[in-house]
């Protein structure tokens, strides 16, 4: 047991050594930790009541000591709305990416492992979905199901699944013929056990990197759909919805666009930088 712990500790230490060589990835990790901390401790940073509290006398005030990010057209504190909006955006990004990962793992691993008819059927179905741009596919699903947070998550998840299936299938194809898989078959292990116990764990490197970077795309997709009125609806303080409401005041109160926009950019950038660092850290070619 102690030997296993020591081995894991050594592996984590080596992983971090390779990760921190990428300075941009370290910066991205710091930014990501700050944004996640804001989302987790939003209620401690500023009460949610300030997100919905309307004060006519304070409408469209520029940033000040009383209102750090200014106020919107209803006199609501923009700092509070941006802080609590982090919960919406990060939850949607992480939830959709994980759901798409699970679906992609099942379909992609089945296609790559079994091959033949199973592979052909799954790939042809995925090809149909790949013909439609993800944002249009999301729009179609939202239009069919209606605008709500649940339907937004479903729509973005569906648009993300085809890419995951393609990636996981290609990775599984390179792992499925390894000797340890053949040994597992010879011992009578079931196909499900081989896939989830031996194949997928040994293909997790590219999958983890892709999922991390996909969160960035999902945050942008959610913000884009909310911006055009097909995602989270007001008065919920989602970042894309904040941008949508601020369009009217782009010239008179540009701060209404600036602060949510900066948070969207930083969150998306941080996930991309972290994904880039994971690529370096998980690449065995970088081992000394």
PDB file of C-alpha atoms in Angstrom:
ATOM      1  CA  UNK A   1       0.000   0.000   0.000  1.00  0.00           C
ATOM      2  CA  UNK A   2       2.813   2.416   0.939  1.00  0.00           C
ATOM      3  CA  UNK A   3       4.609   1.532  -2.272  1.00  0.00           C
ATOM      4  CA  UNK A   4       1.507   2.370  -4.313  1.00  0.00           C
ATOM      5  CA  UNK A   5       1.112   5.676  -2.516  1.00  0.00           C
ATOM      6  CA  UNK A   6       4.756   6.508  -3.098  1.00  0.00           C
ATOM      7  CA  UNK A   7       4.389   5.672  -6.786  1.00  0.00           C
ATOM      8  CA  UNK A   8       1.298   7.867  -7.145  1.00  0.00           C
ATOM      9  CA  UNK A   9       3.025  10.693  -5.296  1.00  0.00           C
ATOM     10  CA  UNK A  10       6.013  10.407  -7.625  1.00  0.00           C
ATOM     11  CA  UNK A  11       3.719  10.419 -10.669  1.00  0.00           C
ATOM     12  CA  UNK A  12       1.876  13.529  -9.449  1.00  0.00           C
ATOM     13  CA  UNK A  13       5.175  15.247  -8.709  1.00  0.00           C
ATOM     14  CA  UNK A  14       6.454  14.466 -12.202  1.00  0.00           C
ATOM     15  CA  UNK A  15       3.153  15.603 -13.708  1.00  0.00           C
ATOM     16  CA  UNK A  16       3.363  18.958 -11.923  1.00  0.00           C
ATOM     17  CA  UNK A  17       7.020  19.355 -12.907  1.00  0.00           C
ATOM     18  CA  UNK A  18       6.122  19.016 -16.564  1.00  0.00           C
ATOM     19  CA  UNK A  19       2.985  21.142 -16.225  1.00  0.00           C
ATOM     20  CA  UNK A  20       4.688  24.126 -14.617  1.00  0.00           C
ATOM     21  CA  UNK A  21       7.222  24.286 -17.464  1.00  0.00           C
ATOM     22  CA  UNK A  22       4.404  25.923 -19.417  1.00  0.00           C
ATOM     23  CA  UNK A  23       4.248  29.349 -17.761  1.00  0.00           C
ATOM     24  CA  UNK A  24       1.104  30.349 -19.639  1.00  0.00           C
ATOM     25  CA  UNK A  25      -0.623  27.212 -18.328  1.00  0.00           C
ATOM     26  CA  UNK A  26       0.301  28.152 -14.764  1.00  0.00           C
ATOM     27  CA  UNK A  27      -1.167  31.622 -15.298  1.00  0.00           C
ATOM     28  CA  UNK A  28      -4.301  30.000 -16.735  1.00  0.00           C
ATOM     29  CA  UNK A  29      -4.562  27.724 -13.693  1.00  0.00           C
ATOM     30  CA  UNK A  30      -4.317  30.718 -11.346  1.00  0.00           C
ATOM     31  CA  UNK A  31      -7.024  32.603 -13.271  1.00  0.00           C
ATOM     32  CA  UNK A  32      -9.217  29.498 -13.303  1.00  0.00           C
ATOM     33  CA  UNK A  33      -8.821  28.988  -9.554  1.00  0.00           C
ATOM     34  CA  UNK A  34      -9.824  32.609  -8.941  1.00  0.00           C
ATOM     35  CA  UNK A  35     -12.930  32.310 -11.135  1.00  0.00           C
ATOM     36  CA  UNK A  36     -13.921  28.984  -9.561  1.00  0.00           C
ATOM     37  CA  UNK A  37     -13.397  30.525  -6.117  1.00  0.00           C
ATOM     38  CA  UNK A  38     -15.662  33.428  -7.076  1.00  0.00           C
ATOM     39  CA  UNK A  39     -18.362  30.994  -8.212  1.00  0.00           C
ATOM     40  CA  UNK A  40     -18.097  28.787  -5.109  1.00  0.00           C
ATOM     41  CA  UNK A  41     -18.016  31.640  -2.580  1.00  0.00           C
ATOM     42  CA  UNK A  42     -20.310  34.038  -4.456  1.00  0.00           C
ATOM     43  CA  UNK A  43     -22.751  34.285  -1.545  1.00  0.00           C
ATOM     44  CA  UNK A  44     -19.929  35.229   0.812  1.00  0.00           C
ATOM     45  CA  UNK A  45     -18.501  37.801  -1.597  1.00  0.00           C
ATOM     46  CA  UNK A  46     -21.806  39.570  -2.163  1.00  0.00           C
ATOM     47  CA  UNK A  47     -25.386  38.558  -1.191  1.00  0.00           C
ATOM     48  CA  UNK A  48     -27.570  37.310  -4.037  1.00  0.00           C
ATOM     49  CA  UNK A  49     -30.224  39.844  -3.024  1.00  0.00           C
ATOM     50  CA  UNK A  50     -28.099  42.589  -4.556  1.00  0.00           C
ATOM     51  CA  UNK A  51     -28.462  40.874  -7.946  1.00  0.00           C
ATOM     52  CA  UNK A  52     -32.200  41.468  -8.004  1.00  0.00           C
ATOM     53  CA  UNK A  53     -32.558  44.544  -5.814  1.00  0.00           C
ATOM     54  CA  UNK A  54     -33.787  47.373  -8.037  1.00  0.00           C
ATOM     55  CA  UNK A  55     -33.129  51.004  -7.108  1.00  0.00           C
ATOM     56  CA  UNK A  56     -34.440  53.530  -9.592  1.00  0.00           C
ATOM     57  CA  UNK A  57     -32.285  56.342  -8.219  1.00  0.00           C
ATOM     58  CA  UNK A  58     -29.124  54.296  -8.840  1.00  0.00           C
ATOM     59  CA  UNK A  59     -29.802  53.224 -12.446  1.00  0.00           C
ATOM     60  CA  UNK A  60     -26.922  53.337 -14.922  1.00  0.00           C
ATOM     61  CA  UNK A  61     -24.347  54.593 -12.473  1.00  0.00           C
ATOM     62  CA  UNK A  62     -20.726  54.249 -13.535  1.00  0.00           C
ATOM     63  CA  UNK A  63     -18.313  52.200 -11.380  1.00  0.00           C
ATOM     64  CA  UNK A  64     -17.726  53.756  -7.977  1.00  0.00           C
ATOM     65  CA  UNK A  65     -16.864  52.859  -4.392  1.00  0.00           C
ATOM     66  CA  UNK A  66     -20.534  52.051  -3.766  1.00  0.00           C
ATOM     67  CA  UNK A  67     -20.932  49.958  -6.914  1.00  0.00           C
ATOM     68  CA  UNK A  68     -17.593  48.544  -8.086  1.00  0.00           C
ATOM     69  CA  UNK A  69     -18.832  47.580 -11.560  1.00  0.00           C
ATOM     70  CA  UNK A  70     -21.587  50.198 -11.731  1.00  0.00           C
ATOM     71  CA  UNK A  71     -25.325  49.528 -11.996  1.00  0.00           C
ATOM     72  CA  UNK A  72     -27.625  48.427 -14.806  1.00  0.00           C
ATOM     73  CA  UNK A  73     -30.758  49.997 -16.244  1.00  0.00           C
ATOM     74  CA  UNK A  74     -32.781  48.844 -13.227  1.00  0.00           C
ATOM     75  CA  UNK A  75     -30.297  50.060 -10.634  1.00  0.00           C
ATOM     76  CA  UNK A  76     -29.071  46.536  -9.864  1.00  0.00           C
ATOM     77  CA  UNK A  77     -25.468  46.125  -8.749  1.00  0.00           C
ATOM     78  CA  UNK A  78     -23.459  44.820 -11.716  1.00  0.00           C
ATOM     79  CA  UNK A  79     -20.650  43.468  -9.541  1.00  0.00           C
ATOM     80  CA  UNK A  80     -23.116  41.203  -7.725  1.00  0.00           C
ATOM     81  CA  UNK A  81     -24.641  40.054 -11.014  1.00  0.00           C
ATOM     82  CA  UNK A  82     -21.266  39.263 -12.582  1.00  0.00           C
ATOM     83  CA  UNK A  83     -20.071  37.400  -9.481  1.00  0.00           C
ATOM     84  CA  UNK A  84     -23.193  35.239  -9.269  1.00  0.00           C
ATOM     85  CA  UNK A  85     -23.210  34.858 -13.046  1.00  0.00           C
ATOM     86  CA  UNK A  86     -19.991  32.848 -12.673  1.00  0.00           C
ATOM     87  CA  UNK A  87     -22.061  30.050 -11.140  1.00  0.00           C
ATOM     88  CA  UNK A  88     -24.330  29.828 -14.161  1.00  0.00           C
ATOM     89  CA  UNK A  89     -21.560  29.912 -16.751  1.00  0.00           C
ATOM     90  CA  UNK A  90     -19.187  27.499 -15.011  1.00  0.00           C
ATOM     91  CA  UNK A  91     -21.975  25.080 -14.120  1.00  0.00           C
ATOM     92  CA  UNK A  92     -23.215  24.993 -17.704  1.00  0.00           C
ATOM     93  CA  UNK A  93     -19.695  24.594 -19.080  1.00  0.00           C
ATOM     94  CA  UNK A  94     -18.693  21.793 -16.724  1.00  0.00           C
ATOM     95  CA  UNK A  95     -22.051  19.981 -16.759  1.00  0.00           C
ATOM     96  CA  UNK A  96     -22.361  19.914 -20.552  1.00  0.00           C
ATOM     97  CA  UNK A  97     -18.748  18.828 -21.030  1.00  0.00           C
ATOM     98  CA  UNK A  98     -19.057  15.963 -18.534  1.00  0.00           C
ATOM     99  CA  UNK A  99     -22.380  14.783 -19.956  1.00  0.00           C
ATOM    100  CA  UNK A 100     -20.982  14.909 -23.484  1.00  0.00           C
ATOM    101  CA  UNK A 101     -17.899  13.037 -22.246  1.00  0.00           C
ATOM    102  CA  UNK A 102     -19.978  10.197 -20.797  1.00  0.00           C
ATOM    103  CA  UNK A 103     -22.078   9.858 -23.963  1.00  0.00           C
ATOM    104  CA  UNK A 104     -19.018  10.192 -26.172  1.00  0.00           C
ATOM    105  CA  UNK A 105     -17.111   7.594 -24.147  1.00  0.00           C
ATOM    106  CA  UNK A 106     -19.895   5.033 -24.451  1.00  0.00           C
ATOM    107  CA  UNK A 107     -20.445   5.551 -28.179  1.00  0.00           C
ATOM    108  CA  UNK A 108     -16.830   6.194 -29.160  1.00  0.00           C
ATOM    109  CA  UNK A 109     -15.428   3.291 -27.132  1.00  0.00           C
ATOM    110  CA  UNK A 110     -18.079   0.936 -28.515  1.00  0.00           C
ATOM    111  CA  UNK A 111     -17.303   1.990 -32.095  1.00  0.00           C
ATOM    112  CA  UNK A 112     -13.544   1.685 -31.677  1.00  0.00           C
ATOM    113  CA  UNK A 113     -13.595  -1.544 -29.680  1.00  0.00           C
ATOM    114  CA  UNK A 114     -16.203  -3.597 -31.529  1.00  0.00           C
ATOM    115  CA  UNK A 115     -15.650  -2.230 -35.044  1.00  0.00           C
ATOM    116  CA  UNK A 116     -17.640  -3.752 -37.910  1.00  0.00           C
ATOM    117  CA  UNK A 117     -21.355  -3.018 -38.047  1.00  0.00           C
ATOM    118  CA  UNK A 118     -21.372  -1.254 -34.657  1.00  0.00           C
ATOM    119  CA  UNK A 119     -18.638   1.100 -35.822  1.00  0.00           C
ATOM    120  CA  UNK A 120     -20.342   1.785 -39.162  1.00  0.00           C
ATOM    121  CA  UNK A 121     -23.735   2.572 -37.627  1.00  0.00           C
ATOM    122  CA  UNK A 122     -22.328   4.889 -34.938  1.00  0.00           C
ATOM    123  CA  UNK A 123     -19.992   6.679 -37.355  1.00  0.00           C
ATOM    124  CA  UNK A 124     -22.714   7.266 -39.955  1.00  0.00           C
ATOM    125  CA  UNK A 125     -25.034   8.746 -37.328  1.00  0.00           C
ATOM    126  CA  UNK A 126     -22.236  10.965 -36.046  1.00  0.00           C
ATOM    127  CA  UNK A 127     -21.434  12.050 -39.613  1.00  0.00           C
ATOM    128  CA  UNK A 128     -24.977  13.360 -39.963  1.00  0.00           C
ATOM    129  CA  UNK A 129     -24.630  15.480 -36.825  1.00  0.00           C
ATOM    130  CA  UNK A 130     -21.152  16.637 -37.843  1.00  0.00           C
ATOM    131  CA  UNK A 131     -22.635  18.146 -41.003  1.00  0.00           C
ATOM    132  CA  UNK A 132     -24.490  20.701 -38.877  1.00  0.00           C
ATOM    133  CA  UNK A 133     -22.442  23.456 -37.175  1.00  0.00           C
ATOM    134  CA  UNK A 134     -22.637  23.025 -33.374  1.00  0.00           C
ATOM    135  CA  UNK A 135     -24.215  26.427 -32.776  1.00  0.00           C
ATOM    136  CA  UNK A 136     -26.966  25.735 -35.335  1.00  0.00           C
ATOM    137  CA  UNK A 137     -27.576  22.320 -33.809  1.00  0.00           C
ATOM    138  CA  UNK A 138     -27.888  23.924 -30.366  1.00  0.00           C
ATOM    139  CA  UNK A 139     -30.273  26.539 -31.743  1.00  0.00           C
ATOM    140  CA  UNK A 140     -32.442  23.853 -33.317  1.00  0.00           C
ATOM    141  CA  UNK A 141     -32.658  21.867 -30.078  1.00  0.00           C
ATOM    142  CA  UNK A 142     -33.469  24.955 -27.988  1.00  0.00           C
ATOM    143  CA  UNK A 143     -36.086  26.045 -30.520  1.00  0.00           C
ATOM    144  CA  UNK A 144     -37.689  22.596 -30.297  1.00  0.00           C
ATOM    145  CA  UNK A 145     -37.547  22.240 -26.496  1.00  0.00           C
ATOM    146  CA  UNK A 146     -37.965  25.855 -25.389  1.00  0.00           C
ATOM    147  CA  UNK A 147     -35.743  28.298 -23.544  1.00  0.00           C
ATOM    148  CA  UNK A 148     -34.672  27.184 -20.086  1.00  0.00           C
ATOM    149  CA  UNK A 149     -31.438  26.303 -18.353  1.00  0.00           C
ATOM    150  CA  UNK A 150     -32.167  22.580 -18.577  1.00  0.00           C
ATOM    151  CA  UNK A 151     -32.897  22.747 -22.291  1.00  0.00           C
ATOM    152  CA  UNK A 152     -29.805  24.889 -22.857  1.00  0.00           C
ATOM    153  CA  UNK A 153     -27.646  22.235 -21.199  1.00  0.00           C
ATOM    154  CA  UNK A 154     -29.287  19.498 -23.275  1.00  0.00           C
ATOM    155  CA  UNK A 155     -28.785  21.465 -26.496  1.00  0.00           C
ATOM    156  CA  UNK A 156     -25.113  22.239 -25.902  1.00  0.00           C
ATOM    157  CA  UNK A 157     -24.433  18.676 -24.753  1.00  0.00           C
ATOM    158  CA  UNK A 158     -25.901  17.235 -27.952  1.00  0.00           C
ATOM    159  CA  UNK A 159     -23.790  19.589 -30.059  1.00  0.00           C
ATOM    160  CA  UNK A 160     -20.640  18.487 -28.193  1.00  0.00           C
ATOM    161  CA  UNK A 161     -21.167  14.720 -28.377  1.00  0.00           C
ATOM    162  CA  UNK A 162     -20.108  14.121 -32.047  1.00  0.00           C
ATOM    163  CA  UNK A 163     -16.641  15.578 -31.525  1.00  0.00           C
ATOM    164  CA  UNK A 164     -16.134  13.478 -28.390  1.00  0.00           C
ATOM    165  CA  UNK A 165     -17.218  10.319 -30.197  1.00  0.00           C
ATOM    166  CA  UNK A 166     -14.730  10.963 -33.010  1.00  0.00           C
ATOM    167  CA  UNK A 167     -11.857  11.618 -30.604  1.00  0.00           C
ATOM    168  CA  UNK A 168     -12.538   8.727 -28.234  1.00  0.00           C
ATOM    169  CA  UNK A 169     -13.045   6.302 -31.120  1.00  0.00           C
ATOM    170  CA  UNK A 170      -9.671   7.231 -32.625  1.00  0.00           C
ATOM    171  CA  UNK A 171      -7.908   6.885 -29.261  1.00  0.00           C
ATOM    172  CA  UNK A 172      -9.580   3.554 -28.472  1.00  0.00           C
ATOM    173  CA  UNK A 173      -8.529   2.175 -31.863  1.00  0.00           C
ATOM    174  CA  UNK A 174      -4.890   2.657 -30.855  1.00  0.00           C
ATOM    175  CA  UNK A 175      -5.383   0.989 -27.469  1.00  0.00           C
ATOM    176  CA  UNK A 176      -7.767  -1.883 -28.253  1.00  0.00           C
ATOM    177  CA  UNK A 177      -5.059  -4.037 -29.890  1.00  0.00           C
ATOM    178  CA  UNK A 178      -2.542  -3.774 -27.058  1.00  0.00           C
ATOM    179  CA  UNK A 179      -1.265  -6.942 -25.404  1.00  0.00           C
ATOM    180  CA  UNK A 180      -2.922  -6.293 -22.039  1.00  0.00           C
ATOM    181  CA  UNK A 181      -6.311  -6.122 -23.772  1.00  0.00           C
ATOM    182  CA  UNK A 182      -5.677  -9.496 -25.422  1.00  0.00           C
ATOM    183  CA  UNK A 183      -4.634 -10.942 -22.068  1.00  0.00           C
ATOM    184  CA  UNK A 184      -7.868  -9.683 -20.498  1.00  0.00           C
ATOM    185  CA  UNK A 185      -9.857 -11.334 -23.288  1.00  0.00           C
ATOM    186  CA  UNK A 186      -8.005 -14.609 -22.782  1.00  0.00           C
ATOM    187  CA  UNK A 187      -8.991 -14.590 -19.102  1.00  0.00           C
ATOM    188  CA  UNK A 188     -12.649 -14.297 -20.094  1.00  0.00           C
ATOM    189  CA  UNK A 189     -13.213 -10.686 -19.046  1.00  0.00           C
ATOM    190  CA  UNK A 190     -16.450  -9.210 -20.391  1.00  0.00           C
ATOM    191  CA  UNK A 191     -16.351  -6.581 -23.118  1.00  0.00           C
ATOM    192  CA  UNK A 192     -17.749  -3.948 -20.753  1.00  0.00           C
ATOM    193  CA  UNK A 193     -15.041  -4.689 -18.184  1.00  0.00           C
ATOM    194  CA  UNK A 194     -12.292  -4.564 -20.805  1.00  0.00           C
ATOM    195  CA  UNK A 195     -13.538  -1.233 -22.166  1.00  0.00           C
ATOM    196  CA  UNK A 196     -14.002   0.530 -18.826  1.00  0.00           C
ATOM    197  CA  UNK A 197     -11.210  -1.195 -16.887  1.00  0.00           C
ATOM    198  CA  UNK A 198      -8.427  -1.442 -19.450  1.00  0.00           C
ATOM    199  CA  UNK A 199      -9.154   0.504 -22.643  1.00  0.00           C
ATOM    200  CA  UNK A 200     -10.562   3.870 -21.520  1.00  0.00           C
ATOM    201  CA  UNK A 201      -8.220   4.374 -18.514  1.00  0.00           C
ATOM    202  CA  UNK A 202      -5.235   3.993 -20.841  1.00  0.00           C
ATOM    203  CA  UNK A 203      -6.703   6.506 -23.276  1.00  0.00           C
ATOM    204  CA  UNK A 204      -7.533   9.195 -20.736  1.00  0.00           C
ATOM    205  CA  UNK A 205      -4.733  11.622 -21.591  1.00  0.00           C
ATOM    206  CA  UNK A 206      -6.202  13.065 -24.816  1.00  0.00           C
ATOM    207  CA  UNK A 207      -9.724  12.724 -23.418  1.00  0.00           C
ATOM    208  CA  UNK A 208      -8.922  14.826 -20.336  1.00  0.00           C
ATOM    209  CA  UNK A 209      -7.250  17.507 -22.450  1.00  0.00           C
ATOM    210  CA  UNK A 210     -10.158  17.622 -24.903  1.00  0.00           C
ATOM    211  CA  UNK A 211     -12.748  17.821 -22.109  1.00  0.00           C
ATOM    212  CA  UNK A 212     -10.895  20.659 -20.394  1.00  0.00           C
ATOM    213  CA  UNK A 213     -10.710  22.689 -23.590  1.00  0.00           C
ATOM    214  CA  UNK A 214     -14.329  21.815 -24.436  1.00  0.00           C
ATOM    215  CA  UNK A 215     -15.495  23.582 -21.277  1.00  0.00           C
ATOM    216  CA  UNK A 216     -14.229  26.814 -22.810  1.00  0.00           C
ATOM    217  CA  UNK A 217     -16.314  26.213 -25.937  1.00  0.00           C
ATOM    218  CA  UNK A 218     -19.373  25.342 -23.866  1.00  0.00           C
ATOM    219  CA  UNK A 219     -19.120  28.573 -21.847  1.00  0.00           C
ATOM    220  CA  UNK A 220     -18.904  30.563 -25.080  1.00  0.00           C
ATOM    221  CA  UNK A 221     -21.810  28.633 -26.605  1.00  0.00           C
ATOM    222  CA  UNK A 222     -24.001  29.212 -23.548  1.00  0.00           C
ATOM    223  CA  UNK A 223     -23.119  32.916 -23.539  1.00  0.00           C
ATOM    224  CA  UNK A 224     -23.819  33.176 -27.269  1.00  0.00           C
ATOM    225  CA  UNK A 225     -27.218  31.506 -27.024  1.00  0.00           C
ATOM    226  CA  UNK A 226     -28.181  33.651 -24.037  1.00  0.00           C
ATOM    227  CA  UNK A 227     -27.004  36.741 -25.906  1.00  0.00           C
ATOM    228  CA  UNK A 228     -29.486  36.115 -28.724  1.00  0.00           C
ATOM    229  CA  UNK A 229     -32.294  35.271 -26.299  1.00  0.00           C
ATOM    230  CA  UNK A 230     -32.190  31.483 -26.748  1.00  0.00           C
ATOM    231  CA  UNK A 231     -30.503  30.582 -23.473  1.00  0.00           C
ATOM    232  CA  UNK A 232     -30.749  31.760 -19.872  1.00  0.00           C
ATOM    233  CA  UNK A 233     -33.492  34.345 -19.570  1.00  0.00           C
ATOM    234  CA  UNK A 234     -33.486  37.571 -17.487  1.00  0.00           C
ATOM    235  CA  UNK A 235     -33.392  38.323 -14.623  1.00  0.00           C
ATOM    236  CA  UNK A 236     -30.929  35.432 -14.123  1.00  0.00           C
ATOM    237  CA  UNK A 237     -27.416  36.963 -14.052  1.00  0.00           C
ATOM    238  CA  UNK A 238     -25.763  34.711 -16.648  1.00  0.00           C
ATOM    239  CA  UNK A 239     -22.895  36.465 -18.425  1.00  0.00           C
ATOM    240  CA  UNK A 240     -24.352  36.132 -21.926  1.00  0.00           C
ATOM    241  CA  UNK A 241     -27.716  37.424 -20.728  1.00  0.00           C
ATOM    242  CA  UNK A 242     -25.946  40.407 -19.147  1.00  0.00           C
ATOM    243  CA  UNK A 243     -24.315  41.198 -22.489  1.00  0.00           C
ATOM    244  CA  UNK A 244     -27.659  40.918 -24.262  1.00  0.00           C
ATOM    245  CA  UNK A 245     -29.345  43.370 -21.880  1.00  0.00           C
ATOM    246  CA  UNK A 246     -26.429  45.817 -22.234  1.00  0.00           C
ATOM    247  CA  UNK A 247     -26.657  46.145 -26.030  1.00  0.00           C
ATOM    248  CA  UNK A 248     -28.903  49.192 -25.822  1.00  0.00           C
ATOM    249  CA  UNK A 249     -26.389  51.042 -23.680  1.00  0.00           C
ATOM    250  CA  UNK A 250     -23.202  50.171 -25.558  1.00  0.00           C
ATOM    251  CA  UNK A 251     -22.328  53.834 -26.205  1.00  0.00           C
ATOM    252  CA  UNK A 252     -23.717  55.488 -23.083  1.00  0.00           C
ATOM    253  CA  UNK A 253     -22.739  52.813 -20.508  1.00  0.00           C
ATOM    254  CA  UNK A 254     -20.060  50.584 -22.085  1.00  0.00           C
ATOM    255  CA  UNK A 255     -19.056  49.172 -18.687  1.00  0.00           C
ATOM    256  CA  UNK A 256     -22.243  47.053 -18.810  1.00  0.00           C
ATOM    257  CA  UNK A 257     -20.645  45.122 -21.669  1.00  0.00           C
ATOM    258  CA  UNK A 258     -17.030  45.359 -20.518  1.00  0.00           C
ATOM    259  CA  UNK A 259     -17.187  43.526 -17.193  1.00  0.00           C
ATOM    260  CA  UNK A 260     -19.249  40.457 -18.233  1.00  0.00           C
ATOM    261  CA  UNK A 261     -17.241  40.315 -21.473  1.00  0.00           C
ATOM    262  CA  UNK A 262     -13.930  40.305 -19.607  1.00  0.00           C
ATOM    263  CA  UNK A 263     -15.096  37.458 -17.363  1.00  0.00           C
ATOM    264  CA  UNK A 264     -16.230  35.409 -20.362  1.00  0.00           C
ATOM    265  CA  UNK A 265     -12.868  35.949 -22.065  1.00  0.00           C
ATOM    266  CA  UNK A 266     -10.846  35.161 -18.937  1.00  0.00           C
ATOM    267  CA  UNK A 267     -12.789  31.985 -18.121  1.00  0.00           C
ATOM    268  CA  UNK A 268     -12.540  30.731 -21.695  1.00  0.00           C
ATOM    269  CA  UNK A 269      -8.861  31.638 -21.928  1.00  0.00           C
ATOM    270  CA  UNK A 270      -8.038  29.972 -18.606  1.00  0.00           C
ATOM    271  CA  UNK A 271      -9.549  26.635 -19.638  1.00  0.00           C
ATOM    272  CA  UNK A 272      -7.682  26.745 -22.941  1.00  0.00           C
ATOM    273  CA  UNK A 273      -4.380  27.526 -21.211  1.00  0.00           C
ATOM    274  CA  UNK A 274      -4.925  24.769 -18.658  1.00  0.00           C
ATOM    275  CA  UNK A 275      -5.754  22.347 -21.469  1.00  0.00           C
ATOM    276  CA  UNK A 276      -2.568  23.340 -23.252  1.00  0.00           C
ATOM    277  CA  UNK A 277      -0.601  22.693 -20.066  1.00  0.00           C
ATOM    278  CA  UNK A 278      -2.259  19.298 -19.643  1.00  0.00           C
ATOM    279  CA  UNK A 279      -1.238  18.438 -23.188  1.00  0.00           C
ATOM    280  CA  UNK A 280       2.393  19.064 -22.279  1.00  0.00           C
ATOM    281  CA  UNK A 281       2.169  17.329 -18.891  1.00  0.00           C
ATOM    282  CA  UNK A 282       0.437  14.200 -20.176  1.00  0.00           C
ATOM    283  CA  UNK A 283       2.603  13.795 -23.275  1.00  0.00           C
ATOM    284  CA  UNK A 284       5.063  10.955 -22.535  1.00  0.00           C
ATOM    285  CA  UNK A 285       7.468  12.336 -25.137  1.00  0.00           C
ATOM    286  CA  UNK A 286       8.259  15.167 -22.727  1.00  0.00           C
ATOM    287  CA  UNK A 287       9.586  12.771 -20.086  1.00  0.00           C
ATOM    288  CA  UNK A 288      13.296  13.150 -19.428  1.00  0.00           C
TER     289      UNK A 288
END
